[in-house]
Short mmCIF file of N, CA and C and ligand atoms in Angstrom, two decimals:
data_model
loop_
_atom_site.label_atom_id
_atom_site.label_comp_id
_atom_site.label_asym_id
_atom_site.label_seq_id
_atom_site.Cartn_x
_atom_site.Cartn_y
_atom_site.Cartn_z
N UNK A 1 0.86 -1.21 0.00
CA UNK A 1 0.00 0.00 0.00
C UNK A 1 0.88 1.25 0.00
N UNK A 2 0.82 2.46 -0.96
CA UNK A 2 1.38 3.22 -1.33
C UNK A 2 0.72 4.58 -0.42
N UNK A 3 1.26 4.61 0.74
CA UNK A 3 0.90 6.01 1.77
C UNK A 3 1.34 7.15 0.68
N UNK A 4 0.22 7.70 0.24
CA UNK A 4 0.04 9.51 -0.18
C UNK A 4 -0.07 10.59 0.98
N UNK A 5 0.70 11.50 1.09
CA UNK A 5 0.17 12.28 2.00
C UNK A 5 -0.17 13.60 1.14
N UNK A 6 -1.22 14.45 0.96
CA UNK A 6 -1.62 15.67 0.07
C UNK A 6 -1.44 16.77 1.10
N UNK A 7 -0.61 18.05 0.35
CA UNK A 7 -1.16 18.81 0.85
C UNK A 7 -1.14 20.00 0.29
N UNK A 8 -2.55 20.47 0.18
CA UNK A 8 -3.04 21.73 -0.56
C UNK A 8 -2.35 23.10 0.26
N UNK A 9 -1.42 23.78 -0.63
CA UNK A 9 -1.11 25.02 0.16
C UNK A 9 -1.76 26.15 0.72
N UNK A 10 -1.61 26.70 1.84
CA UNK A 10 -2.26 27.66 2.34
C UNK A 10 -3.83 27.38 2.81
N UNK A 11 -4.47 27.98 2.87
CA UNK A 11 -6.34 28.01 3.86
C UNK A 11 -6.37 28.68 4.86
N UNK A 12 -7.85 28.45 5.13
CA UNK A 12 -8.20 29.49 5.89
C UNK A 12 -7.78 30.81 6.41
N UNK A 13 -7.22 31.33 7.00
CA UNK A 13 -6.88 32.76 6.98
C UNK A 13 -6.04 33.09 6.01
N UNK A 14 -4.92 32.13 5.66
CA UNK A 14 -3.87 32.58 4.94
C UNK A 14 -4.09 31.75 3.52
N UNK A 15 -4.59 32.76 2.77
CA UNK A 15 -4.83 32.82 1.35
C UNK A 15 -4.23 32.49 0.52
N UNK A 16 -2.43 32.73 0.79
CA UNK A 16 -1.88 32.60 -0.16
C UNK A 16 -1.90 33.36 -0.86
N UNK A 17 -0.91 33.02 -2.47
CA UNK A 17 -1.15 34.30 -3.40
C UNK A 17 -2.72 34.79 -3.83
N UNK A 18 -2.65 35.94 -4.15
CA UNK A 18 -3.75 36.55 -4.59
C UNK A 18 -3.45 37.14 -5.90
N UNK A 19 -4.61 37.26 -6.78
CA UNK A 19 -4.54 37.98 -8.14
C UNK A 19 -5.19 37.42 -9.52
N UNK A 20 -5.92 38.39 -10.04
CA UNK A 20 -6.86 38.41 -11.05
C UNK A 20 -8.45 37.44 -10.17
N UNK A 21 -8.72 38.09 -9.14
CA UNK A 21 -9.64 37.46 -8.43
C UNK A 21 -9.74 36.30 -7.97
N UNK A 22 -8.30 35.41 -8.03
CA UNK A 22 -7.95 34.18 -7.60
C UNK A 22 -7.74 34.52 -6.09
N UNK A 23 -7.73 33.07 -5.35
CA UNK A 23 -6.72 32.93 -4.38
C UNK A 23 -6.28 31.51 -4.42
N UNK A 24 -5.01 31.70 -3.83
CA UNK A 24 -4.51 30.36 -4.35
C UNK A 24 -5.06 29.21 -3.26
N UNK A 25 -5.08 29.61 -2.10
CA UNK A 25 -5.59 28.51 -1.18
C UNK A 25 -6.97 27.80 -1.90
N UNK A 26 -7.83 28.59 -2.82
CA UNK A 26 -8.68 27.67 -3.09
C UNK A 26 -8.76 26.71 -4.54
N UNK A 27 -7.34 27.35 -5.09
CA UNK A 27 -7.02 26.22 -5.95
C UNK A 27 -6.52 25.23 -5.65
N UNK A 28 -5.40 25.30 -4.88
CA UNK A 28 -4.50 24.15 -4.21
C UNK A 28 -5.57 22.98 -3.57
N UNK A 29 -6.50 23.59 -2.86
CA UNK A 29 -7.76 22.17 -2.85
C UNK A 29 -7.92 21.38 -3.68
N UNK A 30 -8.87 22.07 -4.61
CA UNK A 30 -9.54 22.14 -5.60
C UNK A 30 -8.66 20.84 -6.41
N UNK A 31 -7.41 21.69 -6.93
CA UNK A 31 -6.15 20.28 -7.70
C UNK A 31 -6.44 19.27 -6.64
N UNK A 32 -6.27 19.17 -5.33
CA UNK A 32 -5.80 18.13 -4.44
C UNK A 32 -7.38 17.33 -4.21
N UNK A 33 -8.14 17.71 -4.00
CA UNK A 33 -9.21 17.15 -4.20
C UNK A 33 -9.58 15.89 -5.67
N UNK A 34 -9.03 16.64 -6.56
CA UNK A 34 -9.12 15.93 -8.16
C UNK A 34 -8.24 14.85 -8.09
N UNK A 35 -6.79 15.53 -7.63
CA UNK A 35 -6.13 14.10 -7.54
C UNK A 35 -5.87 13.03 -6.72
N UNK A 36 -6.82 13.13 -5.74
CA UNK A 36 -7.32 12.57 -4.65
C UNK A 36 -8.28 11.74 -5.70
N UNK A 37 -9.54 12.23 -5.97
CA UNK A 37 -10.63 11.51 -6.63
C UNK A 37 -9.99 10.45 -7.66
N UNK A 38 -9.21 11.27 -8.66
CA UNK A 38 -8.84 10.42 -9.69
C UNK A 38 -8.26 9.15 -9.12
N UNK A 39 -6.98 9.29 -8.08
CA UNK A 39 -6.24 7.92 -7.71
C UNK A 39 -6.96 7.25 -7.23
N UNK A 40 -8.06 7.34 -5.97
CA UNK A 40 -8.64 6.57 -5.45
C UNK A 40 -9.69 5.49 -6.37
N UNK A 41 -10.61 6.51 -7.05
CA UNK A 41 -11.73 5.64 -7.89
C UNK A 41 -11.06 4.85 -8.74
N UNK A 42 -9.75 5.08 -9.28
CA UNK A 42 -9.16 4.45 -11.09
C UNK A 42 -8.25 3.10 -10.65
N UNK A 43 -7.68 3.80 -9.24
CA UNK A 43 -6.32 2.93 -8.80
C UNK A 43 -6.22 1.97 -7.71
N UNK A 44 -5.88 0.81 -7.58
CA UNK A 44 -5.50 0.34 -6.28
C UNK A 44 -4.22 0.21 -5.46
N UNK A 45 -4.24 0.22 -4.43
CA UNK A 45 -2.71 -0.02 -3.68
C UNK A 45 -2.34 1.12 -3.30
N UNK A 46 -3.51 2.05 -3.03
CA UNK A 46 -2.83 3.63 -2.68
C UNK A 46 -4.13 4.02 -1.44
N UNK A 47 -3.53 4.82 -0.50
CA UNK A 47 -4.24 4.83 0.92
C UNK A 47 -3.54 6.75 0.30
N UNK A 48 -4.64 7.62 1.11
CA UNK A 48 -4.30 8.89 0.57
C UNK A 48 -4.98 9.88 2.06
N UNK A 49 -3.68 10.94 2.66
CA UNK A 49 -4.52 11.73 3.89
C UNK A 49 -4.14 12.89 3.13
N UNK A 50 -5.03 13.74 3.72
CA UNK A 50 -4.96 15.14 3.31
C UNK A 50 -4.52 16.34 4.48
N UNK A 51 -3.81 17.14 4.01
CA UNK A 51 -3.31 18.03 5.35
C UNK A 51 -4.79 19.01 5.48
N UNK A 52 -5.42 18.93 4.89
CA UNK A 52 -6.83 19.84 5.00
C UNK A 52 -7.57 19.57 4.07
N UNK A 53 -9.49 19.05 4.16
CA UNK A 53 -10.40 18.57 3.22
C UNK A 53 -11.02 19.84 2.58
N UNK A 54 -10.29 21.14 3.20
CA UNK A 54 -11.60 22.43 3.44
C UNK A 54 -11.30 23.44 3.10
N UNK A 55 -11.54 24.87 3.90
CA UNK A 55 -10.93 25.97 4.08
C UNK A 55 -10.48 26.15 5.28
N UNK A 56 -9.56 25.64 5.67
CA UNK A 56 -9.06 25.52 7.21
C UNK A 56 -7.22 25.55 6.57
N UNK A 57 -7.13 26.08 8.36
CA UNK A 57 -5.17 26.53 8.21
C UNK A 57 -4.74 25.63 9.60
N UNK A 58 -4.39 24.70 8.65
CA UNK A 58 -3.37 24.36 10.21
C UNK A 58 -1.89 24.75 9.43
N UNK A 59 -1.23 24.71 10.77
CA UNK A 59 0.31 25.58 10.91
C UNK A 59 1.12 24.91 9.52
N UNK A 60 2.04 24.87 9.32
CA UNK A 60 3.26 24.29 8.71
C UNK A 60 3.50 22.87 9.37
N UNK A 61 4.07 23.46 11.24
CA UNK A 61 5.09 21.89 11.47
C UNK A 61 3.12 21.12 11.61
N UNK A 62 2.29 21.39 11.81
CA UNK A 62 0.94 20.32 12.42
C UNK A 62 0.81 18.93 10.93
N UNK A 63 1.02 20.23 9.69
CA UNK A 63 1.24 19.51 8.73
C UNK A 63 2.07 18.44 8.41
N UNK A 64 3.83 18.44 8.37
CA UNK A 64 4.34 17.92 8.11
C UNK A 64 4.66 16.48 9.54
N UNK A 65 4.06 17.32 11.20
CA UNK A 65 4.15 16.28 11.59
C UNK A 65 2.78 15.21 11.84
N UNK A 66 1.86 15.48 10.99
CA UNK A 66 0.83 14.89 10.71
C UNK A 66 1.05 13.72 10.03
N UNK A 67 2.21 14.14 8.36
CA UNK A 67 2.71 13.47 7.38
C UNK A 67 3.44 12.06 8.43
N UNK A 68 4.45 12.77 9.03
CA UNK A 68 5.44 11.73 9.96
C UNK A 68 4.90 10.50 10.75
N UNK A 69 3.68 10.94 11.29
CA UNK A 69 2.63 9.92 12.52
C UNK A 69 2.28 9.18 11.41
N UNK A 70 1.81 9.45 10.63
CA UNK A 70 0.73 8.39 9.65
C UNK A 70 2.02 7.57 8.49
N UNK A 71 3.40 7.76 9.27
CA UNK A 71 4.11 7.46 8.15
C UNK A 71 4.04 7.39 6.46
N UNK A 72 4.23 8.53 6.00
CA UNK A 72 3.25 8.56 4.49
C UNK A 72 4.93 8.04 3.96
N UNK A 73 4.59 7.63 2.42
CA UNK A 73 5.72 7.01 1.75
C UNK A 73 6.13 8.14 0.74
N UNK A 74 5.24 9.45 0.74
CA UNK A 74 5.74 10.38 0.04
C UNK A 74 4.98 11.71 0.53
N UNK A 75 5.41 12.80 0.20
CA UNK A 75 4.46 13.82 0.65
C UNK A 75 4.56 14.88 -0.36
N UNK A 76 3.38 15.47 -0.99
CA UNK A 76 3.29 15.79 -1.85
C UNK A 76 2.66 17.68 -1.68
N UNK A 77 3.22 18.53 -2.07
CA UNK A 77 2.44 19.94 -1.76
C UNK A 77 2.32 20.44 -2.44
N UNK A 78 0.74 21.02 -3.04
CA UNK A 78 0.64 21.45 -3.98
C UNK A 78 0.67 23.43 -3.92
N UNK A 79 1.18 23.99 -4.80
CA UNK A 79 1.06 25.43 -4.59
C UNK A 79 0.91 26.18 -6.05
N UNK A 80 0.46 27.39 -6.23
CA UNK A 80 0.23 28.40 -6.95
C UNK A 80 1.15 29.16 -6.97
N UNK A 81 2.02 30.20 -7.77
CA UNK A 81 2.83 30.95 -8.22
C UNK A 81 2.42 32.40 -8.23
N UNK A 82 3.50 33.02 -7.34
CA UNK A 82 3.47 34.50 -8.07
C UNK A 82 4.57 34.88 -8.55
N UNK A 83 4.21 36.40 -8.78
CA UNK A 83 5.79 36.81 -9.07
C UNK A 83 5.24 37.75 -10.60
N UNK A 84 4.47 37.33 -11.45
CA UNK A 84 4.32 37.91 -12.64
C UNK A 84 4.82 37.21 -13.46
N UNK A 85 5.75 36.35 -13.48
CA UNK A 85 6.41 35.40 -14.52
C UNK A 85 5.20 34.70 -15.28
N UNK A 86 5.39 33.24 -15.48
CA UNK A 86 4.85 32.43 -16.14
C UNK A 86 4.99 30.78 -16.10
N UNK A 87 4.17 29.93 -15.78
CA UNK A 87 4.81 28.44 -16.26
C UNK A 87 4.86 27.79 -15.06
N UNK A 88 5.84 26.47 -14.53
CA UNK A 88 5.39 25.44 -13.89
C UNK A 88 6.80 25.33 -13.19
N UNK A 89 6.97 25.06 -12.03
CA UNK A 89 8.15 24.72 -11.56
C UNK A 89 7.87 23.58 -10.36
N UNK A 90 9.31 23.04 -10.09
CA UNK A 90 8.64 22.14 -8.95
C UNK A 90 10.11 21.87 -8.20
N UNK A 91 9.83 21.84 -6.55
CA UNK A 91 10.84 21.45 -5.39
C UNK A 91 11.13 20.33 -4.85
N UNK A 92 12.23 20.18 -4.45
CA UNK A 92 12.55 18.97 -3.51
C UNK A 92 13.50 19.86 -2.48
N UNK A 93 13.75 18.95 -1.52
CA UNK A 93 14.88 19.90 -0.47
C UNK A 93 16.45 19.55 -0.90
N UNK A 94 17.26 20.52 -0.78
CA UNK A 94 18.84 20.67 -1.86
C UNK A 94 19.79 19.78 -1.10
N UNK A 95 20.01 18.89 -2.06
CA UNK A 95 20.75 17.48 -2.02
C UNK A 95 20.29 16.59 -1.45
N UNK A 96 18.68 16.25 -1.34
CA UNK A 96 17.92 15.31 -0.77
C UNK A 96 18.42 14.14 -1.61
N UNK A 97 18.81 13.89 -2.79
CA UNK A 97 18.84 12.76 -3.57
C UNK A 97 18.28 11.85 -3.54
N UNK A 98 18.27 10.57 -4.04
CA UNK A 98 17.29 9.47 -4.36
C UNK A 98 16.93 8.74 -3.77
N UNK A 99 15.43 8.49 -3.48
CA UNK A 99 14.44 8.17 -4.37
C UNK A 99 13.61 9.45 -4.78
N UNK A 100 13.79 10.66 -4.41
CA UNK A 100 13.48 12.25 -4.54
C UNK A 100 13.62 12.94 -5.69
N UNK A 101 14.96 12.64 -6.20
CA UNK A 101 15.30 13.11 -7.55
C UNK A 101 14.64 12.06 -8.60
N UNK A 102 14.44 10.96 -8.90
CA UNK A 102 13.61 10.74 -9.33
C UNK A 102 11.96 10.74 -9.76
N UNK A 103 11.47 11.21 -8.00
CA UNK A 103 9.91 11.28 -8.00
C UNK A 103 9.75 12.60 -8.95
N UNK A 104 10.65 13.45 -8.52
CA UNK A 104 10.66 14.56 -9.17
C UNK A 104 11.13 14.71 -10.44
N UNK A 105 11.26 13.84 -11.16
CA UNK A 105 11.77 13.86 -12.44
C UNK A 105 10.40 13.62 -13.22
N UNK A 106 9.86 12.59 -12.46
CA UNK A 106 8.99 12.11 -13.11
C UNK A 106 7.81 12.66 -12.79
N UNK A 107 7.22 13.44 -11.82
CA UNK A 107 6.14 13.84 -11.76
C UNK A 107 6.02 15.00 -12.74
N UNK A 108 7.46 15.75 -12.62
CA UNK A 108 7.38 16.86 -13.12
C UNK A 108 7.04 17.01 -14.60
N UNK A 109 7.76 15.88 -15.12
CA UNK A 109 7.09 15.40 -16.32
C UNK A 109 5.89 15.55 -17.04
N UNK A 110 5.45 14.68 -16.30
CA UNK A 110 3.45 14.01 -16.46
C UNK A 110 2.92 15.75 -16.19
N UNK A 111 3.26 16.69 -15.16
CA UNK A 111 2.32 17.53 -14.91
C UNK A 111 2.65 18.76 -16.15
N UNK A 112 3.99 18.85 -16.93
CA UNK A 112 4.39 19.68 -17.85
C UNK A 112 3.71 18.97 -19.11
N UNK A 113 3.19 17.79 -19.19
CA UNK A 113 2.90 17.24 -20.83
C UNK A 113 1.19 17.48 -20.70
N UNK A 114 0.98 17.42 -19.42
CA UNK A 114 -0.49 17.62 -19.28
C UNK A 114 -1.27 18.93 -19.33
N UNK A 115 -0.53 19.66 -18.77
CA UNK A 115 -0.83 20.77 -19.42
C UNK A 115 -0.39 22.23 -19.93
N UNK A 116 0.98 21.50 -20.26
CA UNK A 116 1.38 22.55 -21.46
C UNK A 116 1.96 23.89 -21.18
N UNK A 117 2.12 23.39 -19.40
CA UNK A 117 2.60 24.70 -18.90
C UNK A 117 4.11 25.09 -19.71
N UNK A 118 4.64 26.44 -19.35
CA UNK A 118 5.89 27.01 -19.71
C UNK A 118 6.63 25.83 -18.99
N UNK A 119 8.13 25.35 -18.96
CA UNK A 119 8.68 24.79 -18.08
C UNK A 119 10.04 25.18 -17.16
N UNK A 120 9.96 25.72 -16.13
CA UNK A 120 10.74 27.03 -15.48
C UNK A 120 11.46 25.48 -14.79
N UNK A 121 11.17 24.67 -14.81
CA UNK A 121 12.49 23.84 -14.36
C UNK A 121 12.03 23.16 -13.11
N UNK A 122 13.04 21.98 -12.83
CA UNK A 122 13.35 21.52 -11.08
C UNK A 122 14.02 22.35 -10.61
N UNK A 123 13.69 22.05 -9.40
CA UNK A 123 14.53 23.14 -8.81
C UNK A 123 14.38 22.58 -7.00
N UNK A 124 15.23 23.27 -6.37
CA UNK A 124 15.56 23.22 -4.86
C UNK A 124 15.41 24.16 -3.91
N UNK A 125 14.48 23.92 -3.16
CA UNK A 125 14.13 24.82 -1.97
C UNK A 125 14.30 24.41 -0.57
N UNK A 126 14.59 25.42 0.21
CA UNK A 126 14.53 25.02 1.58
C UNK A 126 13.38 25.57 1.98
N UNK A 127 12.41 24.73 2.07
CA UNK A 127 11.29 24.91 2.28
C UNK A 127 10.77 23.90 3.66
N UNK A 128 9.66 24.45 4.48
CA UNK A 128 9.56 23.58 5.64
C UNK A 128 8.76 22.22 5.23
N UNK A 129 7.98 22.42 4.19
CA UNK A 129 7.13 20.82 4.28
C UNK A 129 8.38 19.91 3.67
N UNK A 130 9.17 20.63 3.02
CA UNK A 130 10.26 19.79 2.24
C UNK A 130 11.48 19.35 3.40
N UNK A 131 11.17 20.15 4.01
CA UNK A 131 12.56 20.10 5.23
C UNK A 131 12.26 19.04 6.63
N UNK A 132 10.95 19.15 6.86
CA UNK A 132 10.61 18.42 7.93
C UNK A 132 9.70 17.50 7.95
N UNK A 133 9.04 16.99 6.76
CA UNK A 133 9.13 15.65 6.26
C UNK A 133 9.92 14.44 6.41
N UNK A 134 9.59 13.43 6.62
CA UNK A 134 10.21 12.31 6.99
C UNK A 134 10.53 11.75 5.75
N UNK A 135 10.08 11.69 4.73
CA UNK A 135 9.92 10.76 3.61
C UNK A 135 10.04 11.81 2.31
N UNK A 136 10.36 11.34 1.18
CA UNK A 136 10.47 12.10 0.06
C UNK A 136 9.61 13.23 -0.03
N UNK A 137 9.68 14.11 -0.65
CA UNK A 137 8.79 15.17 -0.86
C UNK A 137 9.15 16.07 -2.11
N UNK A 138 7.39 16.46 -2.52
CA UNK A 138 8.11 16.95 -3.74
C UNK A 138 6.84 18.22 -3.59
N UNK A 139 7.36 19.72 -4.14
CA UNK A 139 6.28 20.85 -4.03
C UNK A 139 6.13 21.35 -5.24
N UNK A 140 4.88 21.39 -5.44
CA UNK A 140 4.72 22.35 -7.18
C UNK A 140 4.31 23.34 -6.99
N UNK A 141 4.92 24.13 -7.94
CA UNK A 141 4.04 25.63 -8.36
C UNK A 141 3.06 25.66 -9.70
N UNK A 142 1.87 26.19 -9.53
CA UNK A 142 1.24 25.68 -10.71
C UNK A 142 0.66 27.12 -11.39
N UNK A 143 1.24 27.63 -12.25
CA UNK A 143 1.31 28.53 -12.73
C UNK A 143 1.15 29.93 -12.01
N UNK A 144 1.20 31.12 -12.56
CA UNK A 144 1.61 32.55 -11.57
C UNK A 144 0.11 33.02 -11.33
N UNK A 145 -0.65 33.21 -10.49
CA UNK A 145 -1.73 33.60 -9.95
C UNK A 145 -1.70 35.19 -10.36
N UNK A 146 -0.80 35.73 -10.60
CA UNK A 146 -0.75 37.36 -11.27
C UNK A 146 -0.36 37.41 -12.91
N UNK A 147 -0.45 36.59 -13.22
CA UNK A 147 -0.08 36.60 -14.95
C UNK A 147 -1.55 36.39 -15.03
N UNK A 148 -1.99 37.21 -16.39
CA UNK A 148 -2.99 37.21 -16.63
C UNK A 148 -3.29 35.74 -17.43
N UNK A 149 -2.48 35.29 -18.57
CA UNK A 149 -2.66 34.26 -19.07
C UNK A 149 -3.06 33.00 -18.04
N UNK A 150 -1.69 33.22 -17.23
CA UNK A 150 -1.18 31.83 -16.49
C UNK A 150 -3.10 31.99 -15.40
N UNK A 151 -3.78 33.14 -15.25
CA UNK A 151 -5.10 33.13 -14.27
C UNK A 151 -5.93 32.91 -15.29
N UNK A 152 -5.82 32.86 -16.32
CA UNK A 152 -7.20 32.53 -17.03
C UNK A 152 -7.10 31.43 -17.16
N UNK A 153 -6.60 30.25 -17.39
CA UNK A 153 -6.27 29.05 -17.27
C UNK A 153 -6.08 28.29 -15.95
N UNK A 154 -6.26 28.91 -14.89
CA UNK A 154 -6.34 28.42 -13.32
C UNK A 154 -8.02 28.51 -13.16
N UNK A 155 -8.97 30.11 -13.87
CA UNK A 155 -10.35 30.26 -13.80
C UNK A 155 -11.40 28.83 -14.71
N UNK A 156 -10.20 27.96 -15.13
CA UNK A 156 -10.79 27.08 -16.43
C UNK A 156 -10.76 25.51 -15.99
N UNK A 157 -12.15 24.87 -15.19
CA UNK A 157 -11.87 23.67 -14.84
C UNK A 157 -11.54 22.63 -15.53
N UNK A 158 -11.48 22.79 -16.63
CA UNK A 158 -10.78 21.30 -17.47
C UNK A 158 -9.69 21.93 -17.08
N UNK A 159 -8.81 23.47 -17.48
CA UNK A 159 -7.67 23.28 -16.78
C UNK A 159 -6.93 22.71 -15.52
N UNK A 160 -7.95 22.71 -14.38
CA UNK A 160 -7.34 22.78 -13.28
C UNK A 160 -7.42 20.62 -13.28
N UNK A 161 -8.43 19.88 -13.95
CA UNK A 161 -8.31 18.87 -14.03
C UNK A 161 -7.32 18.75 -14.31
N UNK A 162 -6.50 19.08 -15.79
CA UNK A 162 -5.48 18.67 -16.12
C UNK A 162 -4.02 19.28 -15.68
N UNK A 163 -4.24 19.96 -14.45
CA UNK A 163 -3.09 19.95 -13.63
C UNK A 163 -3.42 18.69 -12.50
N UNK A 164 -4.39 17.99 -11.88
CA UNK A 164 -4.92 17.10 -11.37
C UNK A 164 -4.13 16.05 -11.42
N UNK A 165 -4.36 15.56 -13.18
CA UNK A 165 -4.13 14.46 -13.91
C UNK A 165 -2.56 14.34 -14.11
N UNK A 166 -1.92 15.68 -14.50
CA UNK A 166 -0.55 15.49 -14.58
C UNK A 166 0.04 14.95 -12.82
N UNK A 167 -0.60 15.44 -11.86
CA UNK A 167 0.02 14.89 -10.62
C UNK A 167 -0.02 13.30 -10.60
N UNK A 168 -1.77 12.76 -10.82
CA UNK A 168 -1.71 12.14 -10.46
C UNK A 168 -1.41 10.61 -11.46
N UNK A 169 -0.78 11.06 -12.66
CA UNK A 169 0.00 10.48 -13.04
C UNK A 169 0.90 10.08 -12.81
N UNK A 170 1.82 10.91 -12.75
CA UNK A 170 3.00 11.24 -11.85
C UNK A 170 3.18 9.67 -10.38
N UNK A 171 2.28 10.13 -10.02
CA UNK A 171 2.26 9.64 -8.86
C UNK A 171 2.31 7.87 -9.31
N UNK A 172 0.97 7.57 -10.03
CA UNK A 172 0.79 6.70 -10.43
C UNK A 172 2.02 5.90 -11.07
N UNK A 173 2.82 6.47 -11.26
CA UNK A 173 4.28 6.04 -12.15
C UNK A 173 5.05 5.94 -10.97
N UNK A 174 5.38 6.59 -10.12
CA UNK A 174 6.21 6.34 -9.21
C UNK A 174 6.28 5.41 -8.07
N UNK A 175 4.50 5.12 -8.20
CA UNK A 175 4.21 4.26 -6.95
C UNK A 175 3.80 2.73 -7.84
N UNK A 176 4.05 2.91 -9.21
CA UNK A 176 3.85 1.67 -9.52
C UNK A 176 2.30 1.35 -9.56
N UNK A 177 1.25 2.33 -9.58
CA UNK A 177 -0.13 1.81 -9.20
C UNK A 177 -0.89 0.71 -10.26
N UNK A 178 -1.59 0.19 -9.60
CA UNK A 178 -2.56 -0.29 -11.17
C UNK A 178 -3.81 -0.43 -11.06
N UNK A 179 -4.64 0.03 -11.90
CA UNK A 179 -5.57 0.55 -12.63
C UNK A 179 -6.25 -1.03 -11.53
N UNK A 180 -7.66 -0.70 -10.83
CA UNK A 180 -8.59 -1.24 -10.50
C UNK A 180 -9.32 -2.04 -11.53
N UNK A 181 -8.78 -3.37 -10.97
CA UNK A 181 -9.74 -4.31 -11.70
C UNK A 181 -11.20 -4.57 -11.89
N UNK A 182 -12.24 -4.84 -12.74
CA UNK A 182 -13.58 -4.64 -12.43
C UNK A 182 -13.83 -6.02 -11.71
N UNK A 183 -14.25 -6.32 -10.92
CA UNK A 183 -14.69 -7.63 -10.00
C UNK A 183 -15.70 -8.52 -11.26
N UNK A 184 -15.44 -9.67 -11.03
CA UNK A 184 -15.63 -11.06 -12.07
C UNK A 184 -17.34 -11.29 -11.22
N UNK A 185 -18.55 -10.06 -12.33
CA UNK A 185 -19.74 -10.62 -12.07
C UNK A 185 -20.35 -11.79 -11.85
N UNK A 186 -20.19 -12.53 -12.43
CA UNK A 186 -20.42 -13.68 -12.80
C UNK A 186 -20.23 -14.78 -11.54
N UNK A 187 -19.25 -14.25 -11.12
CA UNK A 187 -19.17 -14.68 -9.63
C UNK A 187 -18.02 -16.14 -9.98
ZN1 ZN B 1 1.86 28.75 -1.86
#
């Protein structure tokens, strides 16, 4: 069984980025919710917690030591972009190396073919869910919440599916999943 741990950036009080009438806390659900749905209904061999189902803020460490208790086998954070730039980037913590540099090779992949974002690269952060995590971890940015392009395409739910789908591809590749068998009617 493949422990997922999700977690949608930012909620409840803290919004996160803001811009073009977005906020990012309620995208980061929204994706995490989808790729929640998608793995569970399609896939077996995957058990999935969420650092928040809602609009609620718990802290940073409540998060990552939430991840640690439930021993997850990966931990995954999803986030929104500012800055004014453009496109897709994604973290691990600097010189975490492997099995990390791989998850991240490959997720990053599936979520750049899916939807077509710009591709601003891997990249390395010292970041706290990345830092105080027990287990691999990998953080995305999913396009700039102040680019007008990159927000009209966050306002667009087939878009935000197919940032969904690129995760939970991703995932699906790394954890080896397979596709739910239909049970033998017939008995
Ligand atoms: Zn964020």
């Amino acid at each position: 069984m493949f422990k997922l741990f999700l977690d949608p950036g930012h909620g409840g009080k803290d919004s996160g980025a803001t811009g073009n009438g977005l906020m990012e806390k309620n995208i980061t659900l929204k994706i995490c919710q989808l790729i929640r749905d998608r793995l569970q209904n399609e896939y077996e061999g995957i058990d999935i917690l969420m650092s928040r189902t809602g609009d609620s803020y718990p802290t940073l460490p409540s998060r990552t030591e939430k991840a640690n208790a439930w021993g997850a086998d990966f931990y995954l954070s999803v986030h929104v972009n500012s800055g004014g730039a453009t496109g897709f980037e994604s973290f691990i913590y600097p010189g975490v190396g492997q099995p990390t540099t791989s998850y991240q090779n490959t997720i990053h992949q599936e979520i750049v073919k899916a939807t077509g974002f710009y591709d601003r690269g891997k990249k390395q952060g010292d970041f706290h869910v990345l830092r105080e995590s027990r287990m691999p971890a990998l953080l995305t940015e999913n396009g700039f919440i102040d680019n007008i392009e990159d927000a009209a395409k966050l306002k667009d739910p087939n878009f935000i599916e197919k940032i969904a789908k690129g995760h939970a591809q991703g995932i699906v590749k790394i954890a080896n999943l397979k596709p739910i068998t239909p049970k033998d009617s017939a008995g």
